[in-house]
Amino acid sequence: MMFSFQPIKQSNATEEVLGQLKEAILRGTIKEGEKLPSERELSSFFNVSRGVVREAIRGLKATGFVEIKQGPLGGAFVKEISLGLLETGFTDLFFANKLSIAEILDVRQYIEPEIARLAALNVNDQYRKKLEIALAQEYQPFESPDDLLNKLTAVHFILAEMCGNRLFEGMISAIISLNHRIIKSLLEELLKGHGIGEHDEIVKAVIAGDAEAARKAMARHASNFKRVFLELEESEGWLWNPKF
């Protein structure tokens, strides 16, 4: 493999190495599934210590660009670049207190009605079936908090897939996944305001291809969810734990 990395001269060496490696991955110079050069090789390329290289690779792992495999053939391998990076970013920003619950729910409240509207315009028999199955699953017994959360949000993920906008899909998937982490510890309280049947009206409108009715139904649902979530936050005085 041929690389055109530049020796590092600036004081913030780790960030410089991280930036050049990330650019090589994004440009396809180092492709998905490929192994990064060894620490020794990268140290030579960049003219920095192996400790600097090691920290840069840790940064790539933390942001979802590489995975570390152990063993004789192990190393840092480039992961598939996907919209899952949004989830990592949203989660890190939230737990670093750079995003509030209210800000996250504001975004969800604005984009999900549009997602529902677009989904109704793109509905077909295959998606109708998927929505009907997901809705029916909401009424089935759940085995764990995770199982219940998956059942109650399946409709949202299907609508996001249907909408035809990958950024909308990535954003709402990231927001819902973050919501999962936040609410698991207080699931029983939250379900008082978000239970079975919340999606019936939305799915009915989407399946019928009624874009405006789907938009309005989702807007009501998102507004109600935001209200319940924020009321619970205020009453409980939540202190978030990243291990949720």
PDB file of C-alpha atoms in Angstrom:
ATOM      1  CA  MET A   1       0.000   0.000   0.000  1.00  0.00           C
ATOM      2  CA  MET A   2       1.236   3.497  -0.821  1.00  0.00           C
ATOM      3  CA  PHE A   3       0.550   6.426   1.484  1.00  0.00           C
ATOM      4  CA  SER A   4       1.336  10.123   1.203  1.00  0.00           C
ATOM      5  CA  PHE A   5       1.234  11.083   4.863  1.00  0.00           C
ATOM      6  CA  GLN A   6       3.037  14.265   5.849  1.00  0.00           C
ATOM      7  CA  PRO A   7       5.490  14.460   8.778  1.00  0.00           C
ATOM      8  CA  ILE A   8       3.948  16.144  11.788  1.00  0.00           C
ATOM      9  CA  LYS A   9       5.471  19.455  12.796  1.00  0.00           C
ATOM     10  CA  GLN A  10       2.744  21.053  14.912  1.00  0.00           C
ATOM     11  CA  SER A  11       2.616  20.745  18.687  1.00  0.00           C
ATOM     12  CA  ASN A  12      -0.733  18.911  18.731  1.00  0.00           C
ATOM     13  CA  ALA A  13       0.714  15.816  17.139  1.00  0.00           C
ATOM     14  CA  THR A  14      -2.038  13.375  18.105  1.00  0.00           C
ATOM     15  CA  GLU A  15      -4.758  15.502  16.501  1.00  0.00           C
ATOM     16  CA  GLU A  16      -2.665  15.940  13.367  1.00  0.00           C
ATOM     17  CA  VAL A  17      -2.070  12.210  13.017  1.00  0.00           C
ATOM     18  CA  LEU A  18      -5.741  11.511  13.713  1.00  0.00           C
ATOM     19  CA  GLY A  19      -6.794  14.058  11.083  1.00  0.00           C
ATOM     20  CA  GLN A  20      -4.559  12.638   8.360  1.00  0.00           C
ATOM     21  CA  LEU A  21      -5.604   9.045   9.071  1.00  0.00           C
ATOM     22  CA  LYS A  22      -9.266  10.025   9.044  1.00  0.00           C
ATOM     23  CA  GLU A  23      -8.822  11.844   5.725  1.00  0.00           C
ATOM     24  CA  ALA A  24      -7.119   8.774   4.236  1.00  0.00           C
ATOM     25  CA  ILE A  25     -10.087   6.644   5.297  1.00  0.00           C
ATOM     26  CA  LEU A  26     -12.699   9.096   3.996  1.00  0.00           C
ATOM     27  CA  ARG A  27     -10.914   9.476   0.669  1.00  0.00           C
ATOM     28  CA  GLY A  28     -10.669   5.707   0.281  1.00  0.00           C
ATOM     29  CA  THR A  29      -6.873   5.646   0.346  1.00  0.00           C
ATOM     30  CA  ILE A  30      -7.309   3.128   3.153  1.00  0.00           C
ATOM     31  CA  LYS A  31     -10.462   1.196   2.309  1.00  0.00           C
ATOM     32  CA  GLU A  32     -13.155  -0.389   4.439  1.00  0.00           C
ATOM     33  CA  GLY A  33     -11.944  -3.697   5.859  1.00  0.00           C
ATOM     34  CA  GLU A  34      -8.279  -2.885   5.351  1.00  0.00           C
ATOM     35  CA  LYS A  35      -5.781  -2.910   8.196  1.00  0.00           C
ATOM     36  CA  LEU A  36      -3.985   0.279   9.117  1.00  0.00           C
ATOM     37  CA  PRO A  37      -0.185   0.197   8.902  1.00  0.00           C
ATOM     38  CA  SER A  38       1.457  -0.884  12.152  1.00  0.00           C
ATOM     39  CA  GLU A  39       2.280   1.589  14.902  1.00  0.00           C
ATOM     40  CA  ARG A  40       5.938   1.313  13.946  1.00  0.00           C
ATOM     41  CA  GLU A  41       5.203   2.087  10.290  1.00  0.00           C
ATOM     42  CA  LEU A  42       2.909   5.004  11.104  1.00  0.00           C
ATOM     43  CA  SER A  43       5.442   6.359  13.565  1.00  0.00           C
ATOM     44  CA  SER A  44       7.989   6.397  10.765  1.00  0.00           C
ATOM     45  CA  PHE A  45       5.572   7.907   8.217  1.00  0.00           C
ATOM     46  CA  PHE A  46       4.589  10.757  10.525  1.00  0.00           C
ATOM     47  CA  ASN A  47       7.926  11.162  12.303  1.00  0.00           C
ATOM     48  CA  VAL A  48       6.273  10.939  15.718  1.00  0.00           C
ATOM     49  CA  SER A  49       6.452   8.568  18.673  1.00  0.00           C
ATOM     50  CA  ARG A  50       4.480   5.343  18.762  1.00  0.00           C
ATOM     51  CA  GLY A  51       2.609   6.748  21.765  1.00  0.00           C
ATOM     52  CA  VAL A  52       1.247   9.561  19.596  1.00  0.00           C
ATOM     53  CA  VAL A  53       0.176   7.058  16.949  1.00  0.00           C
ATOM     54  CA  ARG A  54      -1.457   4.855  19.583  1.00  0.00           C
ATOM     55  CA  GLU A  55      -3.515   7.766  20.908  1.00  0.00           C
ATOM     56  CA  ALA A  56      -4.587   8.727  17.383  1.00  0.00           C
ATOM     57  CA  ILE A  57      -5.774   5.176  16.706  1.00  0.00           C
ATOM     58  CA  ARG A  58      -7.709   5.230  19.975  1.00  0.00           C
ATOM     59  CA  GLY A  59      -9.385   8.369  18.704  1.00  0.00           C
ATOM     60  CA  LEU A  60     -10.340   6.622  15.470  1.00  0.00           C
ATOM     61  CA  LYS A  61     -11.796   3.728  17.462  1.00  0.00           C
ATOM     62  CA  ALA A  62     -13.765   6.052  19.746  1.00  0.00           C
ATOM     63  CA  THR A  63     -15.339   7.824  16.774  1.00  0.00           C
ATOM     64  CA  GLY A  64     -16.260   4.602  14.988  1.00  0.00           C
ATOM     65  CA  PHE A  65     -13.728   4.652  12.150  1.00  0.00           C
ATOM     66  CA  VAL A  66     -11.749   1.547  13.125  1.00  0.00           C
ATOM     67  CA  GLU A  67     -12.130  -1.583  15.202  1.00  0.00           C
ATOM     68  CA  ILE A  68      -9.289  -3.268  17.033  1.00  0.00           C
ATOM     69  CA  LYS A  69      -8.763  -6.991  16.514  1.00  0.00           C
ATOM     70  CA  GLN A  70      -6.500  -9.035  18.743  1.00  0.00           C
ATOM     71  CA  GLY A  71      -4.132 -11.879  17.904  1.00  0.00           C
ATOM     72  CA  PRO A  72      -1.205 -12.456  15.546  1.00  0.00           C
ATOM     73  CA  LEU A  73      -3.174 -11.099  12.589  1.00  0.00           C
ATOM     74  CA  GLY A  74      -4.842  -8.368  14.611  1.00  0.00           C
ATOM     75  CA  GLY A  75      -4.557  -4.611  14.445  1.00  0.00           C
ATOM     76  CA  ALA A  76      -6.714  -1.610  13.612  1.00  0.00           C
ATOM     77  CA  PHE A  77      -9.142  -2.323  10.755  1.00  0.00           C
ATOM     78  CA  VAL A  78     -11.213   0.294   8.958  1.00  0.00           C
ATOM     79  CA  LYS A  79     -14.940  -0.063   9.615  1.00  0.00           C
ATOM     80  CA  GLU A  80     -17.739   0.613   7.165  1.00  0.00           C
ATOM     81  CA  ILE A  81     -18.506   4.328   7.050  1.00  0.00           C
ATOM     82  CA  SER A  82     -22.205   4.616   7.820  1.00  0.00           C
ATOM     83  CA  LEU A  83     -24.783   6.903   9.342  1.00  0.00           C
ATOM     84  CA  GLY A  84     -24.117   5.092  12.601  1.00  0.00           C
ATOM     85  CA  LEU A  85     -21.397   7.695  13.109  1.00  0.00           C
ATOM     86  CA  LEU A  86     -24.212  10.137  13.894  1.00  0.00           C
ATOM     87  CA  GLU A  87     -25.275   7.996  16.832  1.00  0.00           C
ATOM     88  CA  THR A  88     -21.740   8.018  18.230  1.00  0.00           C
ATOM     89  CA  GLY A  89     -21.547  11.777  17.810  1.00  0.00           C
ATOM     90  CA  PHE A  90     -24.941  12.505  19.378  1.00  0.00           C
ATOM     91  CA  THR A  91     -24.224  10.222  22.326  1.00  0.00           C
ATOM     92  CA  ASP A  92     -20.793  11.722  22.994  1.00  0.00           C
ATOM     93  CA  LEU A  93     -22.157  15.262  22.806  1.00  0.00           C
ATOM     94  CA  PHE A  94     -25.020  14.484  25.164  1.00  0.00           C
ATOM     95  CA  PHE A  95     -22.916  12.821  27.843  1.00  0.00           C
ATOM     96  CA  ALA A  96     -20.363  15.630  27.539  1.00  0.00           C
ATOM     97  CA  ASN A  97     -23.197  18.071  28.353  1.00  0.00           C
ATOM     98  CA  LYS A  98     -22.970  19.698  24.929  1.00  0.00           C
ATOM     99  CA  LEU A  99     -26.567  18.788  24.051  1.00  0.00           C
ATOM    100  CA  SER A 100     -29.614  18.900  26.302  1.00  0.00           C
ATOM    101  CA  ILE A 101     -32.619  16.591  26.310  1.00  0.00           C
ATOM    102  CA  ALA A 102     -34.818  19.518  25.252  1.00  0.00           C
ATOM    103  CA  GLU A 103     -32.610  20.251  22.229  1.00  0.00           C
ATOM    104  CA  ILE A 104     -32.617  16.617  21.164  1.00  0.00           C
ATOM    105  CA  LEU A 105     -36.401  16.352  21.472  1.00  0.00           C
ATOM    106  CA  ASP A 106     -36.881  19.662  19.634  1.00  0.00           C
ATOM    107  CA  VAL A 107     -35.069  18.223  16.621  1.00  0.00           C
ATOM    108  CA  ARG A 108     -37.089  15.029  16.802  1.00  0.00           C
ATOM    109  CA  GLN A 109     -40.333  16.993  17.043  1.00  0.00           C
ATOM    110  CA  TYR A 110     -39.489  18.949  13.889  1.00  0.00           C
ATOM    111  CA  ILE A 111     -38.170  16.206  11.623  1.00  0.00           C
ATOM    112  CA  GLU A 112     -40.390  13.216  12.467  1.00  0.00           C
ATOM    113  CA  PRO A 113     -43.625  14.730  11.110  1.00  0.00           C
ATOM    114  CA  GLU A 114     -41.804  15.336   7.812  1.00  0.00           C
ATOM    115  CA  ILE A 115     -40.472  11.771   7.896  1.00  0.00           C
ATOM    116  CA  ALA A 116     -44.033  10.485   8.352  1.00  0.00           C
ATOM    117  CA  ARG A 117     -45.277  12.679   5.499  1.00  0.00           C
ATOM    118  CA  LEU A 118     -42.575  11.428   3.138  1.00  0.00           C
ATOM    119  CA  ALA A 119     -43.152   7.829   4.231  1.00  0.00           C
ATOM    120  CA  ALA A 120     -46.835   8.111   3.277  1.00  0.00           C
ATOM    121  CA  LEU A 121     -45.811   9.330  -0.179  1.00  0.00           C
ATOM    122  CA  ASN A 122     -43.433   6.362  -0.586  1.00  0.00           C
ATOM    123  CA  VAL A 123     -45.667   3.636   0.823  1.00  0.00           C
ATOM    124  CA  ASN A 124     -45.950   0.336  -1.053  1.00  0.00           C
ATOM    125  CA  ASP A 125     -47.231  -3.159  -0.246  1.00  0.00           C
ATOM    126  CA  GLN A 126     -43.911  -4.285   1.223  1.00  0.00           C
ATOM    127  CA  TYR A 127     -43.763  -1.350   3.627  1.00  0.00           C
ATOM    128  CA  ARG A 128     -47.445  -1.705   4.506  1.00  0.00           C
ATOM    129  CA  LYS A 129     -46.722  -5.263   5.626  1.00  0.00           C
ATOM    130  CA  LYS A 130     -43.676  -4.215   7.664  1.00  0.00           C
ATOM    131  CA  LEU A 131     -45.655  -1.492   9.428  1.00  0.00           C
ATOM    132  CA  GLU A 132     -48.572  -3.816  10.177  1.00  0.00           C
ATOM    133  CA  ILE A 133     -46.217  -6.401  11.690  1.00  0.00           C
ATOM    134  CA  ALA A 134     -44.370  -3.776  13.765  1.00  0.00           C
ATOM    135  CA  LEU A 135     -47.654  -2.337  15.040  1.00  0.00           C
ATOM    136  CA  ALA A 136     -48.961  -5.777  15.977  1.00  0.00           C
ATOM    137  CA  GLN A 137     -45.740  -6.495  17.873  1.00  0.00           C
ATOM    138  CA  GLU A 138     -46.386  -3.503  20.141  1.00  0.00           C
ATOM    139  CA  TYR A 139     -49.371  -5.354  21.606  1.00  0.00           C
ATOM    140  CA  GLN A 140     -47.374  -8.518  22.368  1.00  0.00           C
ATOM    141  CA  PRO A 141     -45.847  -9.259  25.792  1.00  0.00           C
ATOM    142  CA  PHE A 142     -42.256  -8.079  26.191  1.00  0.00           C
ATOM    143  CA  GLU A 143     -39.380 -10.067  27.662  1.00  0.00           C
ATOM    144  CA  SER A 144     -37.167  -7.213  28.896  1.00  0.00           C
ATOM    145  CA  PRO A 145     -36.945  -3.404  28.902  1.00  0.00           C
ATOM    146  CA  ASP A 146     -34.825  -3.568  25.757  1.00  0.00           C
ATOM    147  CA  ASP A 147     -37.390  -5.785  24.050  1.00  0.00           C
ATOM    148  CA  LEU A 148     -40.180  -3.359  24.934  1.00  0.00           C
ATOM    149  CA  LEU A 149     -38.209  -0.343  23.726  1.00  0.00           C
ATOM    150  CA  ASN A 150     -37.438  -2.138  20.461  1.00  0.00           C
ATOM    151  CA  LYS A 151     -41.111  -2.958  19.977  1.00  0.00           C
ATOM    152  CA  LEU A 152     -42.245   0.607  20.711  1.00  0.00           C
ATOM    153  CA  THR A 153     -39.743   2.210  18.332  1.00  0.00           C
ATOM    154  CA  ALA A 154     -39.791  -0.238  15.402  1.00  0.00           C
ATOM    155  CA  VAL A 155     -42.419   1.869  13.609  1.00  0.00           C
ATOM    156  CA  HIS A 156     -40.181   4.938  13.825  1.00  0.00           C
ATOM    157  CA  PHE A 157     -37.237   3.123  12.236  1.00  0.00           C
ATOM    158  CA  ILE A 158     -39.408   1.766   9.409  1.00  0.00           C
ATOM    159  CA  LEU A 159     -40.842   5.213   8.652  1.00  0.00           C
ATOM    160  CA  ALA A 160     -37.326   6.670   8.641  1.00  0.00           C
ATOM    161  CA  GLU A 161     -36.261   4.028   6.138  1.00  0.00           C
ATOM    162  CA  MET A 162     -39.320   4.751   4.008  1.00  0.00           C
ATOM    163  CA  CYS A 163     -38.834   8.515   3.869  1.00  0.00           C
ATOM    164  CA  GLY A 164     -36.061   8.293   1.271  1.00  0.00           C
ATOM    165  CA  ASN A 165     -33.743  10.815   2.940  1.00  0.00           C
ATOM    166  CA  ARG A 166     -30.641   9.167   4.392  1.00  0.00           C
ATOM    167  CA  LEU A 167     -29.780  12.133   6.614  1.00  0.00           C
ATOM    168  CA  PHE A 168     -33.278  12.139   8.143  1.00  0.00           C
ATOM    169  CA  GLU A 169     -32.971   8.381   8.641  1.00  0.00           C
ATOM    170  CA  GLY A 170     -29.555   8.686  10.270  1.00  0.00           C
ATOM    171  CA  MET A 171     -30.576  11.547  12.532  1.00  0.00           C
ATOM    172  CA  ILE A 172     -33.767   9.964  13.825  1.00  0.00           C
ATOM    173  CA  SER A 173     -32.048   6.594  14.292  1.00  0.00           C
ATOM    174  CA  ALA A 174     -29.316   8.295  16.325  1.00  0.00           C
ATOM    175  CA  ILE A 175     -31.817  10.242  18.418  1.00  0.00           C
ATOM    176  CA  ILE A 176     -34.012   7.220  19.163  1.00  0.00           C
ATOM    177  CA  SER A 177     -30.992   5.076  20.055  1.00  0.00           C
ATOM    178  CA  LEU A 178     -29.814   7.783  22.434  1.00  0.00           C
ATOM    179  CA  ASN A 179     -33.326   7.999  23.915  1.00  0.00           C
ATOM    180  CA  HIS A 180     -33.094   4.251  24.607  1.00  0.00           C
ATOM    181  CA  ARG A 181     -29.954   4.721  26.673  1.00  0.00           C
ATOM    182  CA  ILE A 182     -31.420   7.609  28.600  1.00  0.00           C
ATOM    183  CA  ILE A 183     -34.805   6.197  29.542  1.00  0.00           C
ATOM    184  CA  LYS A 184     -34.092   2.569  30.423  1.00  0.00           C
ATOM    185  CA  SER A 185     -33.634   3.336  34.102  1.00  0.00           C
ATOM    186  CA  LEU A 186     -37.008   5.080  34.355  1.00  0.00           C
ATOM    187  CA  LEU A 187     -38.923   3.099  31.801  1.00  0.00           C
ATOM    188  CA  GLU A 188     -41.955   2.412  33.972  1.00  0.00           C
ATOM    189  CA  GLU A 189     -42.526   6.108  34.633  1.00  0.00           C
ATOM    190  CA  LEU A 190     -42.040   7.098  31.017  1.00  0.00           C
ATOM    191  CA  LEU A 191     -44.503   4.481  29.768  1.00  0.00           C
ATOM    192  CA  LYS A 192     -47.263   6.283  31.638  1.00  0.00           C
ATOM    193  CA  GLY A 193     -47.088   8.829  28.826  1.00  0.00           C
ATOM    194  CA  HIS A 194     -46.040   6.573  25.954  1.00  0.00           C
ATOM    195  CA  GLY A 195     -47.777   3.248  25.838  1.00  0.00           C
ATOM    196  CA  ILE A 196     -49.406   0.803  23.474  1.00  0.00           C
ATOM    197  CA  GLY A 197     -51.433   2.338  20.659  1.00  0.00           C
ATOM    198  CA  GLU A 198     -49.433   5.563  20.320  1.00  0.00           C
ATOM    199  CA  HIS A 199     -48.577   4.747  16.709  1.00  0.00           C
ATOM    200  CA  ASP A 200     -51.940   3.465  15.487  1.00  0.00           C
ATOM    201  CA  GLU A 201     -53.077   6.730  13.937  1.00  0.00           C
ATOM    202  CA  ILE A 202     -49.686   7.381  12.322  1.00  0.00           C
ATOM    203  CA  VAL A 203     -49.439   3.944  10.733  1.00  0.00           C
ATOM    204  CA  LYS A 204     -53.043   4.079   9.521  1.00  0.00           C
ATOM    205  CA  ALA A 205     -52.371   7.373   7.722  1.00  0.00           C
ATOM    206  CA  VAL A 206     -49.093   6.173   6.199  1.00  0.00           C
ATOM    207  CA  ILE A 207     -50.588   2.900   4.963  1.00  0.00           C
ATOM    208  CA  ALA A 208     -53.428   4.897   3.390  1.00  0.00           C
ATOM    209  CA  GLY A 209     -50.894   7.143   1.674  1.00  0.00           C
ATOM    210  CA  ASP A 210     -52.352  10.219   3.383  1.00  0.00           C
ATOM    211  CA  ALA A 211     -49.235  12.368   3.760  1.00  0.00           C
ATOM    212  CA  GLU A 212     -50.828  15.298   5.571  1.00  0.00           C
ATOM    213  CA  ALA A 213     -52.678  13.099   8.064  1.00  0.00           C
ATOM    214  CA  ALA A 214     -49.444  11.197   8.715  1.00  0.00           C
ATOM    215  CA  ARG A 215     -47.570  14.451   9.326  1.00  0.00           C
ATOM    216  CA  LYS A 216     -50.191  15.730  11.774  1.00  0.00           C
ATOM    217  CA  ALA A 217     -50.432  12.429  13.644  1.00  0.00           C
ATOM    218  CA  MET A 218     -46.658  12.248  14.068  1.00  0.00           C
ATOM    219  CA  ALA A 219     -46.526  15.886  15.168  1.00  0.00           C
ATOM    220  CA  ARG A 220     -49.035  15.162  17.942  1.00  0.00           C
ATOM    221  CA  HIS A 221     -47.138  12.050  18.989  1.00  0.00           C
ATOM    222  CA  ALA A 222     -43.750  13.823  19.033  1.00  0.00           C
ATOM    223  CA  SER A 223     -45.160  16.760  20.977  1.00  0.00           C
ATOM    224  CA  ASN A 224     -46.712  14.472  23.579  1.00  0.00           C
ATOM    225  CA  PHE A 225     -43.527  12.440  23.933  1.00  0.00           C
ATOM    226  CA  LYS A 226     -41.458  15.583  24.427  1.00  0.00           C
ATOM    227  CA  ARG A 227     -43.855  16.897  27.084  1.00  0.00           C
ATOM    228  CA  VAL A 228     -43.832  13.643  29.063  1.00  0.00           C
ATOM    229  CA  PHE A 229     -40.070  13.270  28.768  1.00  0.00           C
ATOM    230  CA  LEU A 230     -39.331  16.791  29.998  1.00  0.00           C
ATOM    231  CA  GLU A 231     -41.866  16.608  32.817  1.00  0.00           C
ATOM    232  CA  LEU A 232     -40.259  13.385  33.985  1.00  0.00           C
ATOM    233  CA  GLU A 233     -36.798  14.890  33.766  1.00  0.00           C
ATOM    234  CA  GLU A 234     -37.871  17.834  35.908  1.00  0.00           C
ATOM    235  CA  SER A 235     -39.710  15.771  38.500  1.00  0.00           C
ATOM    236  CA  GLU A 236     -36.993  13.143  38.862  1.00  0.00           C
ATOM    237  CA  GLY A 237     -33.975  15.442  38.640  1.00  0.00           C
ATOM    238  CA  TRP A 238     -32.214  12.879  36.471  1.00  0.00           C
ATOM    239  CA  LEU A 239     -28.483  12.426  36.637  1.00  0.00           C
ATOM    240  CA  TRP A 240     -27.519  10.569  33.488  1.00  0.00           C
ATOM    241  CA  ASN A 241     -25.159   7.630  33.615  1.00  0.00           C
ATOM    242  CA  PRO A 242     -23.356   6.758  30.351  1.00  0.00           C
ATOM    243  CA  LYS A 243     -23.555   3.063  31.265  1.00  0.00           C
ATOM    244  CA  PHE A 244     -27.365   3.002  30.884  1.00  0.00           C
TER     245      PHE A 244
END
